[in-house]
Amino acid sequence: MTSFNWAIMGPGSIADMFADALKPSQKGVLYAVASRDINKAQAFADKYSADEASHKADGASHKADGAFYKADGTPPKAYGSYQQMLADPKVDVVYIATPQSLHFEQAKMCLDAGKHVLMEKPLTINAAQTEALIALAQEKQLLLQEGLWSRFMPCFEQVKLWLDEGRIGELQYICSDIGFAFGDREGHRLHNPALGGGALLDLGVYSITLSQCLMQEHPSEINAMSHFGNLQVDENTIVNMRYPSGRFAQFTCTIAAQASNSMTLMGSKGRIVLPYMFWNGNKATLQQEGVQDEVIEFAHRVNGFEYQIEEAMNMIEKNQLCSNFMPHGDSLAVMQTMDEIRRQIGLKFTPDAERI
């Protein structure tokens, strides 16, 4: 079996979820972590073993403070420079967990160095950057995978099955809202236009991409409104989308309010409800008039990141540049949709964040 050495760019809380999900993998190990701050990289590396496979093979692993270590106590390699990490020939694939304003530059750096890439959502800041990265990945014949974790989860495969079976009749429209009040978190990245902040790119992307996935088409008409408040980013944004089939999706995303964080699919004979934190894919309820609700709960093997991790390695083994769960065409269409929403609401980021 092929084994993959993973490296992480950006050792924050999201990277912690990734590293935890990688631990049980039979094919991948956390080999290295890179940050512009060597102390952050070293602190993160100290928490994780670089060779889970050897643990499984020789039974020498042990657990301390919730993290696995190799028998000799050696953690993954820590790099205080992205270039140094990418120069390491043992790095096979890089997971990028930095703010979205850095995604284009860092993914390009990885692809130019011959490394496969799994990148946190959204893939980039704008559609032009996404197009450029897709072209580069095709030229280099390397994986470029948007890590929109929901798209890889069994929950949404079940929802699509219900739709295909006609369990709610003809799907008419999808409603969702997503958001949390970040107003008391001074200096939070979502308040910073230089980091691609605001509600749309970080939160609204879930409503857009899951509606796209479940509709199996891209919107043909978009109407958006937003409130910026005292920030230079969107605090509250509401969007209506019409699809070529005549169906609709509408969503609200916010960084100023505690939303219901639910999604409902309305059909001619019933509805499907994805409850609180719908993007986590933990539960789906099928509701039909006169019939008892059908509820399915989905317990992730780890934390939900494991599906995209395993799929990325499967795609590399098959010499595929992306997964059908989240193909390049869908990533690009999502960015084009967000570009149009940004145009309508006047959401602009810094030239450095937007550049190609």
mmCIF file of C-alpha atoms in Angstrom:
data_model
loop_
_atom_site.group_PDB
_atom_site.id
_atom_site.type_symbol
_atom_site.label_atom_id
_atom_site.label_comp_id
_atom_site.label_asym_id
_atom_site.label_seq_id
_atom_site.Cartn_x
_atom_site.Cartn_y
_atom_site.Cartn_z
ATOM 1 C CA MET A 1 0.000 0.000 0.000
ATOM 2 C CA THR A 2 1.186 3.509 -0.856
ATOM 3 C CA SER A 3 2.129 5.678 2.115
ATOM 4 C CA PHE A 4 1.895 9.472 2.025
ATOM 5 C CA ASN A 5 3.922 11.984 3.987
ATOM 6 C CA TRP A 6 1.704 14.962 4.803
ATOM 7 C CA ALA A 7 2.884 18.446 5.654
ATOM 8 C CA ILE A 8 0.771 21.221 7.130
ATOM 9 C CA MET A 9 0.955 24.925 6.332
ATOM 10 C CA GLY A 10 -0.617 26.992 9.078
ATOM 11 C CA PRO A 11 -0.607 25.245 12.488
ATOM 12 C CA GLY A 12 -3.850 26.635 13.928
ATOM 13 C CA SER A 13 -7.058 25.135 15.300
ATOM 14 C CA ILE A 14 -8.216 23.842 11.902
ATOM 15 C CA ALA A 15 -4.865 22.125 11.433
ATOM 16 C CA ASP A 16 -5.394 20.444 14.808
ATOM 17 C CA MET A 17 -8.620 18.897 13.497
ATOM 18 C CA PHE A 18 -6.780 17.738 10.386
ATOM 19 C CA ALA A 19 -3.928 16.182 12.351
ATOM 20 C CA ASP A 20 -6.322 14.393 14.698
ATOM 21 C CA ALA A 21 -8.233 12.965 11.725
ATOM 22 C CA LEU A 22 -4.998 11.813 10.086
ATOM 23 C CA LYS A 23 -3.876 9.774 13.113
ATOM 24 C CA PRO A 24 -5.928 6.607 12.401
ATOM 25 C CA SER A 25 -5.081 6.605 8.696
ATOM 26 C CA GLN A 26 -3.441 3.482 7.359
ATOM 27 C CA LYS A 27 -1.984 5.381 4.382
ATOM 28 C CA GLY A 28 -0.926 8.808 5.604
ATOM 29 C CA VAL A 29 1.317 10.206 8.336
ATOM 30 C CA LEU A 30 2.012 13.696 9.591
ATOM 31 C CA TYR A 31 5.581 14.217 8.459
ATOM 32 C CA ALA A 32 6.114 17.982 8.769
ATOM 33 C CA VAL A 33 4.554 21.289 9.760
ATOM 34 C CA ALA A 34 5.531 24.746 8.539
ATOM 35 C CA SER A 35 4.844 28.241 9.807
ATOM 36 C CA ARG A 36 6.444 31.639 9.389
ATOM 37 C CA ASP A 37 6.920 31.427 13.156
ATOM 38 C CA ILE A 38 9.211 28.495 13.953
ATOM 39 C CA ASN A 39 7.984 28.452 17.555
ATOM 40 C CA LYS A 40 4.400 27.846 16.420
ATOM 41 C CA ALA A 41 5.548 25.124 14.059
ATOM 42 C CA GLN A 42 7.595 23.436 16.773
ATOM 43 C CA ALA A 43 4.800 23.619 19.339
ATOM 44 C CA PHE A 44 2.391 22.010 16.884
ATOM 45 C CA ALA A 45 4.905 19.352 15.842
ATOM 46 C CA ASP A 46 5.506 18.416 19.459
ATOM 47 C CA LYS A 47 1.885 17.307 19.763
ATOM 48 C CA TYR A 48 1.883 14.748 16.979
ATOM 49 C CA SER A 49 3.820 11.682 15.934
ATOM 50 C CA ALA A 50 5.451 11.692 12.530
ATOM 51 C CA ASP A 51 4.923 7.978 12.000
ATOM 52 C CA GLU A 52 1.577 6.554 13.034
ATOM 53 C CA ALA A 53 2.167 3.587 10.736
ATOM 54 C CA SER A 54 5.054 2.368 12.855
ATOM 55 C CA HIS A 55 2.850 2.635 15.924
ATOM 56 C CA LYS A 56 0.313 0.310 14.398
ATOM 57 C CA ALA A 57 3.011 -2.083 13.226
ATOM 58 C CA ASP A 58 5.101 -2.459 16.354
ATOM 59 C CA GLY A 59 2.619 -1.490 19.069
ATOM 60 C CA ALA A 60 5.153 0.975 20.446
ATOM 61 C CA SER A 61 2.902 3.993 20.476
ATOM 62 C CA HIS A 62 1.740 5.618 23.658
ATOM 63 C CA LYS A 63 -0.539 8.504 24.495
ATOM 64 C CA ALA A 64 0.376 11.599 26.449
ATOM 65 C CA ASP A 65 -1.791 14.692 26.886
ATOM 66 C CA GLY A 66 -4.125 13.456 24.173
ATOM 67 C CA ALA A 67 -1.451 13.155 21.491
ATOM 68 C CA PHE A 68 0.525 10.247 20.075
ATOM 69 C CA TYR A 69 4.313 10.205 20.058
ATOM 70 C CA LYS A 70 6.777 7.886 18.397
ATOM 71 C CA ALA A 71 8.533 5.392 20.606
ATOM 72 C CA ASP A 72 11.723 7.463 20.376
ATOM 73 C CA GLY A 73 9.798 10.673 21.198
ATOM 74 C CA THR A 74 10.545 12.263 17.828
ATOM 75 C CA PRO A 75 7.797 14.627 16.610
ATOM 76 C CA PRO A 76 7.169 15.690 13.008
ATOM 77 C CA LYS A 77 9.682 18.025 11.437
ATOM 78 C CA ALA A 78 9.094 21.708 12.177
ATOM 79 C CA TYR A 79 9.966 24.332 9.584
ATOM 80 C CA GLY A 80 10.036 28.111 10.091
ATOM 81 C CA SER A 81 10.023 28.604 6.330
ATOM 82 C CA TYR A 82 7.544 27.343 3.734
ATOM 83 C CA GLN A 83 10.322 27.184 1.156
ATOM 84 C CA GLN A 84 12.449 24.937 3.347
ATOM 85 C CA MET A 85 9.543 22.582 3.938
ATOM 86 C CA LEU A 86 8.739 22.423 0.224
ATOM 87 C CA ALA A 87 12.381 21.660 -0.556
ATOM 88 C CA ASP A 88 12.126 18.484 1.519
ATOM 89 C CA PRO A 89 11.811 15.654 -1.032
ATOM 90 C CA LYS A 90 10.007 13.440 1.485
ATOM 91 C CA VAL A 91 6.933 15.718 1.570
ATOM 92 C CA ASP A 92 4.262 14.247 -0.730
ATOM 93 C CA VAL A 93 1.159 16.324 -0.097
ATOM 94 C CA VAL A 94 0.479 19.602 1.719
ATOM 95 C CA TYR A 95 -2.607 20.585 3.696
ATOM 96 C CA ILE A 96 -3.058 24.375 3.687
ATOM 97 C CA ALA A 97 -4.929 25.735 6.710
ATOM 98 C CA THR A 98 -4.011 29.427 6.550
ATOM 99 C CA PRO A 99 -6.448 32.365 6.049
ATOM 100 C CA GLN A 100 -7.987 32.417 2.564
ATOM 101 C CA SER A 101 -6.108 35.551 1.543
ATOM 102 C CA LEU A 102 -2.934 33.409 1.499
ATOM 103 C CA HIS A 103 -4.371 30.394 -0.320
ATOM 104 C CA PHE A 104 -3.492 31.370 -3.871
ATOM 105 C CA GLU A 105 0.121 32.284 -3.140
ATOM 106 C CA GLN A 106 0.745 29.220 -0.992
ATOM 107 C CA ALA A 107 -0.987 26.695 -3.244
ATOM 108 C CA LYS A 108 0.956 28.036 -6.224
ATOM 109 C CA MET A 109 4.165 27.660 -4.216
ATOM 110 C CA CYS A 110 3.310 24.039 -3.411
ATOM 111 C CA LEU A 111 2.338 23.097 -6.966
ATOM 112 C CA ASP A 112 5.473 24.747 -8.361
ATOM 113 C CA ALA A 113 7.483 22.620 -5.909
ATOM 114 C CA GLY A 114 5.816 19.454 -7.195
ATOM 115 C CA LYS A 115 3.628 18.837 -4.125
ATOM 116 C CA HIS A 116 -0.003 17.725 -4.126
ATOM 117 C CA VAL A 117 -2.390 20.123 -2.363
ATOM 118 C CA LEU A 118 -5.449 19.752 -0.141
ATOM 119 C CA MET A 119 -6.599 23.251 0.781
ATOM 120 C CA GLU A 120 -9.138 24.582 3.247
ATOM 121 C CA LYS A 121 -12.202 26.296 1.839
ATOM 122 C CA PRO A 122 -12.668 28.580 0.050
ATOM 123 C CA LEU A 123 -10.109 27.551 -2.506
ATOM 124 C CA THR A 124 -9.093 31.153 -3.181
ATOM 125 C CA ILE A 125 -10.315 34.754 -2.819
ATOM 126 C CA ASN A 126 -11.678 35.097 -6.369
ATOM 127 C CA ALA A 127 -12.456 33.067 -9.480
ATOM 128 C CA ALA A 128 -9.436 34.313 -11.423
ATOM 129 C CA GLN A 129 -7.115 32.883 -8.770
ATOM 130 C CA THR A 130 -9.016 29.592 -8.824
ATOM 131 C CA GLU A 131 -8.721 29.361 -12.612
ATOM 132 C CA ALA A 132 -4.984 30.001 -12.422
ATOM 133 C CA LEU A 133 -4.447 27.270 -9.813
ATOM 134 C CA ILE A 134 -6.530 24.729 -11.742
ATOM 135 C CA ALA A 135 -4.484 25.430 -14.866
ATOM 136 C CA LEU A 136 -1.239 25.016 -12.915
ATOM 137 C CA ALA A 137 -2.402 21.748 -11.328
ATOM 138 C CA GLN A 138 -3.299 20.427 -14.783
ATOM 139 C CA GLU A 139 0.076 21.480 -16.147
ATOM 140 C CA LYS A 140 1.935 19.826 -13.248
ATOM 141 C CA GLN A 141 -0.456 16.834 -13.089
ATOM 142 C CA LEU A 142 -0.840 17.267 -9.341
ATOM 143 C CA LEU A 143 -3.801 17.023 -7.001
ATOM 144 C CA LEU A 144 -5.458 20.339 -6.215
ATOM 145 C CA GLN A 145 -8.376 19.596 -3.926
ATOM 146 C CA GLU A 146 -10.616 22.073 -2.164
ATOM 147 C CA GLY A 147 -11.121 20.726 1.350
ATOM 148 C CA LEU A 148 -14.787 21.643 1.682
ATOM 149 C CA TRP A 149 -15.255 18.874 4.229
ATOM 150 C CA SER A 150 -19.070 18.676 4.006
ATOM 151 C CA ARG A 151 -18.923 17.624 0.363
ATOM 152 C CA PHE A 152 -17.143 14.387 1.351
ATOM 153 C CA MET A 153 -19.477 13.358 4.189
ATOM 154 C CA PRO A 154 -21.919 10.401 4.131
ATOM 155 C CA CYS A 155 -24.751 12.626 5.378
ATOM 156 C CA PHE A 156 -24.985 14.532 2.119
ATOM 157 C CA GLU A 157 -24.740 11.377 0.067
ATOM 158 C CA GLN A 158 -27.814 10.178 1.979
ATOM 159 C CA VAL A 159 -29.644 13.437 1.273
ATOM 160 C CA LYS A 160 -28.867 13.111 -2.438
ATOM 161 C CA LEU A 161 -30.170 9.527 -2.325
ATOM 162 C CA TRP A 162 -33.464 10.695 -0.800
ATOM 163 C CA LEU A 163 -33.738 13.318 -3.542
ATOM 164 C CA ASP A 164 -32.958 10.805 -6.298
ATOM 165 C CA GLU A 165 -35.574 8.440 -4.875
ATOM 166 C CA GLY A 166 -38.179 11.208 -4.958
ATOM 167 C CA ARG A 167 -38.818 10.909 -1.226
ATOM 168 C CA ILE A 168 -39.840 14.601 -1.008
ATOM 169 C CA GLY A 169 -41.216 14.768 -4.543
ATOM 170 C CA GLU A 170 -39.716 17.459 -6.752
ATOM 171 C CA LEU A 171 -37.217 19.674 -4.964
ATOM 172 C CA GLN A 172 -38.474 23.276 -5.103
ATOM 173 C CA TYR A 173 -36.077 25.353 -3.025
ATOM 174 C CA ILE A 174 -33.439 25.276 -0.297
ATOM 175 C CA CYS A 175 -33.259 27.640 2.690
ATOM 176 C CA SER A 176 -30.337 27.973 5.071
ATOM 177 C CA ASP A 177 -28.677 30.371 7.435
ATOM 178 C CA ILE A 178 -25.253 30.269 8.978
ATOM 179 C CA GLY A 179 -23.442 32.508 11.385
ATOM 180 C CA PHE A 180 -22.218 33.472 14.809
ATOM 181 C CA ALA A 181 -21.712 36.769 16.642
ATOM 182 C CA PHE A 182 -18.021 37.612 16.422
ATOM 183 C CA GLY A 183 -18.499 41.227 17.526
ATOM 184 C CA ASP A 184 -16.810 40.703 20.887
ATOM 185 C CA ARG A 185 -13.744 39.049 19.399
ATOM 186 C CA GLU A 186 -11.434 42.001 18.820
ATOM 187 C CA GLY A 187 -8.911 41.444 16.071
ATOM 188 C CA HIS A 188 -10.655 38.313 14.744
ATOM 189 C CA ARG A 189 -9.571 37.476 11.176
ATOM 190 C CA LEU A 190 -13.197 37.656 9.969
ATOM 191 C CA HIS A 191 -13.133 41.406 10.658
ATOM 192 C CA ASN A 192 -10.034 41.915 8.504
ATOM 193 C CA PRO A 193 -10.378 42.601 4.740
ATOM 194 C CA ALA A 194 -6.673 41.870 4.296
ATOM 195 C CA LEU A 195 -7.411 38.271 5.339
ATOM 196 C CA GLY A 196 -10.526 37.873 3.168
ATOM 197 C CA GLY A 197 -12.806 38.498 6.142
ATOM 198 C CA GLY A 198 -16.558 38.853 6.352
ATOM 199 C CA ALA A 199 -19.442 36.395 6.445
ATOM 200 C CA LEU A 200 -19.614 35.428 2.775
ATOM 201 C CA LEU A 201 -16.327 33.678 1.996
ATOM 202 C CA ASP A 202 -15.918 31.948 5.340
ATOM 203 C CA LEU A 203 -19.527 30.980 6.138
ATOM 204 C CA GLY A 204 -21.805 31.634 3.175
ATOM 205 C CA VAL A 205 -19.630 29.347 1.094
ATOM 206 C CA TYR A 206 -21.232 26.358 2.878
ATOM 207 C CA SER A 207 -24.743 27.339 1.804
ATOM 208 C CA ILE A 208 -23.573 27.992 -1.758
ATOM 209 C CA THR A 209 -21.596 24.797 -2.222
ATOM 210 C CA LEU A 210 -24.117 22.474 -0.565
ATOM 211 C CA SER A 211 -27.003 23.985 -2.528
ATOM 212 C CA GLN A 212 -24.893 23.493 -5.665
ATOM 213 C CA CYS A 213 -24.167 19.889 -4.678
ATOM 214 C CA LEU A 214 -27.792 19.007 -3.903
ATOM 215 C CA MET A 215 -29.266 20.890 -6.882
ATOM 216 C CA GLN A 216 -26.526 19.449 -9.109
ATOM 217 C CA GLU A 217 -26.427 22.726 -11.054
ATOM 218 C CA HIS A 218 -25.019 26.221 -10.743
ATOM 219 C CA PRO A 219 -27.121 29.372 -10.206
ATOM 220 C CA SER A 220 -28.095 31.375 -13.288
ATOM 221 C CA GLU A 221 -29.424 34.435 -11.432
ATOM 222 C CA ILE A 222 -28.219 35.959 -8.168
ATOM 223 C CA ASN A 223 -29.619 38.760 -6.008
ATOM 224 C CA ALA A 224 -27.737 39.834 -2.899
ATOM 225 C CA MET A 225 -27.946 42.441 -0.143
ATOM 226 C CA SER A 226 -25.582 43.126 2.711
ATOM 227 C CA HIS A 227 -24.908 45.270 5.777
ATOM 228 C CA PHE A 228 -21.336 46.239 6.583
ATOM 229 C CA GLY A 229 -21.787 48.176 9.830
ATOM 230 C CA ASN A 230 -18.545 49.722 11.056
ATOM 231 C CA LEU A 231 -16.431 47.076 9.342
ATOM 232 C CA GLN A 232 -14.961 46.942 5.856
ATOM 233 C CA VAL A 233 -16.387 43.448 5.441
ATOM 234 C CA ASP A 234 -19.938 42.088 5.251
ATOM 235 C CA GLU A 235 -21.522 41.499 8.645
ATOM 236 C CA ASN A 236 -24.917 40.294 7.393
ATOM 237 C CA THR A 237 -25.508 39.080 3.835
ATOM 238 C CA ILE A 238 -28.680 37.629 2.333
ATOM 239 C CA VAL A 239 -28.703 35.986 -1.092
ATOM 240 C CA ASN A 240 -31.368 34.586 -3.435
ATOM 241 C CA MET A 241 -30.250 32.252 -6.227
ATOM 242 C CA ARG A 242 -32.278 30.976 -9.175
ATOM 243 C CA TYR A 243 -31.118 27.851 -11.015
ATOM 244 C CA PRO A 244 -31.616 26.900 -14.691
ATOM 245 C CA SER A 245 -34.195 24.288 -13.625
ATOM 246 C CA GLY A 246 -36.372 27.017 -12.096
ATOM 247 C CA ARG A 247 -35.575 26.009 -8.527
ATOM 248 C CA PHE A 248 -34.331 28.428 -5.887
ATOM 249 C CA ALA A 249 -31.944 28.611 -2.962
ATOM 250 C CA GLN A 250 -31.741 31.398 -0.425
ATOM 251 C CA PHE A 251 -29.393 31.880 2.479
ATOM 252 C CA THR A 252 -28.268 34.356 5.104
ATOM 253 C CA CYS A 253 -24.744 34.450 6.480
ATOM 254 C CA THR A 254 -23.652 36.575 9.405
ATOM 255 C CA ILE A 255 -20.768 37.404 11.713
ATOM 256 C CA ALA A 256 -23.027 39.637 13.828
ATOM 257 C CA ALA A 257 -25.776 37.275 15.036
ATOM 258 C CA GLN A 258 -26.323 33.792 16.395
ATOM 259 C CA ALA A 259 -28.062 32.062 13.487
ATOM 260 C CA SER A 260 -30.102 28.856 13.527
ATOM 261 C CA ASN A 261 -27.346 27.272 11.424
ATOM 262 C CA SER A 262 -29.803 24.915 9.768
ATOM 263 C CA MET A 263 -30.686 23.995 6.184
ATOM 264 C CA THR A 264 -34.053 22.801 4.861
ATOM 265 C CA LEU A 265 -34.821 21.331 1.446
ATOM 266 C CA MET A 266 -38.454 21.870 0.424
ATOM 267 C CA GLY A 267 -40.125 19.437 -1.966
ATOM 268 C CA SER A 268 -43.578 18.932 -3.428
ATOM 269 C CA LYS A 269 -44.224 15.997 -1.073
ATOM 270 C CA GLY A 270 -42.085 16.748 1.964
ATOM 271 C CA ARG A 271 -38.853 18.248 3.202
ATOM 272 C CA ILE A 272 -35.404 17.320 4.452
ATOM 273 C CA VAL A 273 -34.055 19.106 7.507
ATOM 274 C CA LEU A 274 -30.361 19.401 8.333
ATOM 275 C CA PRO A 275 -30.307 20.764 11.897
ATOM 276 C CA TYR A 276 -27.895 22.922 13.884
ATOM 277 C CA MET A 277 -24.464 23.260 12.265
ATOM 278 C CA PHE A 278 -25.754 21.566 9.128
ATOM 279 C CA TRP A 279 -22.319 21.634 7.489
ATOM 280 C CA ASN A 280 -21.025 19.159 10.117
ATOM 281 C CA GLY A 281 -23.148 16.425 8.526
ATOM 282 C CA ASN A 282 -24.237 14.846 11.813
ATOM 283 C CA LYS A 283 -27.952 14.392 11.199
ATOM 284 C CA ALA A 284 -30.642 14.465 8.498
ATOM 285 C CA THR A 285 -34.410 14.226 8.962
ATOM 286 C CA LEU A 286 -36.872 13.260 6.238
ATOM 287 C CA GLN A 287 -40.332 14.718 6.881
ATOM 288 C CA GLN A 288 -43.460 13.767 4.924
ATOM 289 C CA GLU A 289 -47.088 14.591 5.672
ATOM 290 C CA GLY A 290 -48.827 11.782 7.547
ATOM 291 C CA VAL A 291 -45.630 9.741 7.882
ATOM 292 C CA GLN A 292 -43.353 9.402 10.885
ATOM 293 C CA ASP A 293 -40.101 11.319 10.496
ATOM 294 C CA GLU A 294 -37.141 9.301 9.286
ATOM 295 C CA VAL A 295 -34.040 10.378 11.154
ATOM 296 C CA ILE A 296 -30.512 9.278 10.360
ATOM 297 C CA GLU A 297 -27.567 10.273 12.534
ATOM 298 C CA PHE A 298 -24.010 10.119 11.286
ATOM 299 C CA ALA A 299 -21.240 9.584 13.813
ATOM 300 C CA HIS A 300 -17.893 10.519 12.295
ATOM 301 C CA ARG A 301 -15.074 8.058 12.838
ATOM 302 C CA VAL A 302 -12.933 10.957 14.102
ATOM 303 C CA ASN A 303 -14.149 14.510 13.532
ATOM 304 C CA GLY A 304 -15.324 14.703 9.909
ATOM 305 C CA PHE A 305 -11.992 15.613 8.324
ATOM 306 C CA GLU A 306 -11.133 11.969 7.724
ATOM 307 C CA TYR A 307 -13.292 11.680 4.597
ATOM 308 C CA GLN A 308 -11.486 14.377 2.617
ATOM 309 C CA ILE A 309 -8.094 13.145 3.791
ATOM 310 C CA GLU A 310 -8.694 9.583 2.609
ATOM 311 C CA GLU A 311 -10.290 10.763 -0.630
ATOM 312 C CA ALA A 312 -7.307 12.995 -1.391
ATOM 313 C CA MET A 313 -4.915 10.065 -1.012
ATOM 314 C CA ASN A 314 -7.183 7.855 -3.124
ATOM 315 C CA MET A 315 -7.161 10.461 -5.891
ATOM 316 C CA ILE A 316 -3.368 10.729 -5.830
ATOM 317 C CA GLU A 317 -3.098 6.934 -6.123
ATOM 318 C CA LYS A 318 -5.421 7.068 -9.143
ATOM 319 C CA ASN A 319 -3.523 9.989 -10.724
ATOM 320 C CA GLN A 320 -6.648 12.148 -10.488
ATOM 321 C CA LEU A 321 -6.334 15.915 -10.072
ATOM 322 C CA CYS A 322 -9.445 16.231 -7.895
ATOM 323 C CA SER A 323 -12.354 14.237 -6.523
ATOM 324 C CA ASN A 324 -15.840 13.950 -7.981
ATOM 325 C CA PHE A 325 -17.107 14.877 -4.527
ATOM 326 C CA MET A 326 -15.674 18.376 -5.098
ATOM 327 C CA PRO A 327 -14.459 18.711 -8.705
ATOM 328 C CA HIS A 328 -12.598 21.707 -10.058
ATOM 329 C CA GLY A 329 -15.654 22.838 -12.003
ATOM 330 C CA ASP A 330 -17.682 23.095 -8.804
ATOM 331 C CA SER A 331 -14.926 24.962 -6.967
ATOM 332 C CA LEU A 332 -14.705 27.446 -9.824
ATOM 333 C CA ALA A 333 -18.491 27.889 -10.035
ATOM 334 C CA VAL A 334 -18.667 28.595 -6.296
ATOM 335 C CA MET A 335 -15.990 31.271 -6.654
ATOM 336 C CA GLN A 336 -17.800 32.792 -9.629
ATOM 337 C CA THR A 337 -20.993 32.901 -7.571
ATOM 338 C CA MET A 338 -19.194 34.610 -4.695
ATOM 339 C CA ASP A 339 -17.538 37.060 -7.104
ATOM 340 C CA GLU A 340 -20.988 38.113 -8.320
ATOM 341 C CA ILE A 341 -22.311 38.433 -4.772
ATOM 342 C CA ARG A 342 -19.278 40.524 -3.848
ATOM 343 C CA ARG A 343 -19.858 42.751 -6.878
ATOM 344 C CA GLN A 344 -23.464 43.349 -5.875
ATOM 345 C CA ILE A 345 -22.777 44.096 -2.211
ATOM 346 C CA GLY A 346 -19.519 45.978 -2.801
ATOM 347 C CA LEU A 347 -17.263 43.648 -0.840
ATOM 348 C CA LYS A 348 -13.632 44.382 -1.687
ATOM 349 C CA PHE A 349 -10.420 42.986 -0.294
ATOM 350 C CA THR A 350 -6.903 44.386 -0.393
ATOM 351 C CA PRO A 351 -4.945 44.328 -3.690
ATOM 352 C CA ASP A 352 -2.439 41.910 -2.140
ATOM 353 C CA ALA A 353 -5.218 39.438 -1.335
ATOM 354 C CA GLU A 354 -6.756 39.722 -4.824
ATOM 355 C CA ARG A 355 -3.603 39.517 -6.905
ATOM 356 C CA ILE A 356 -2.702 36.716 -9.302
#
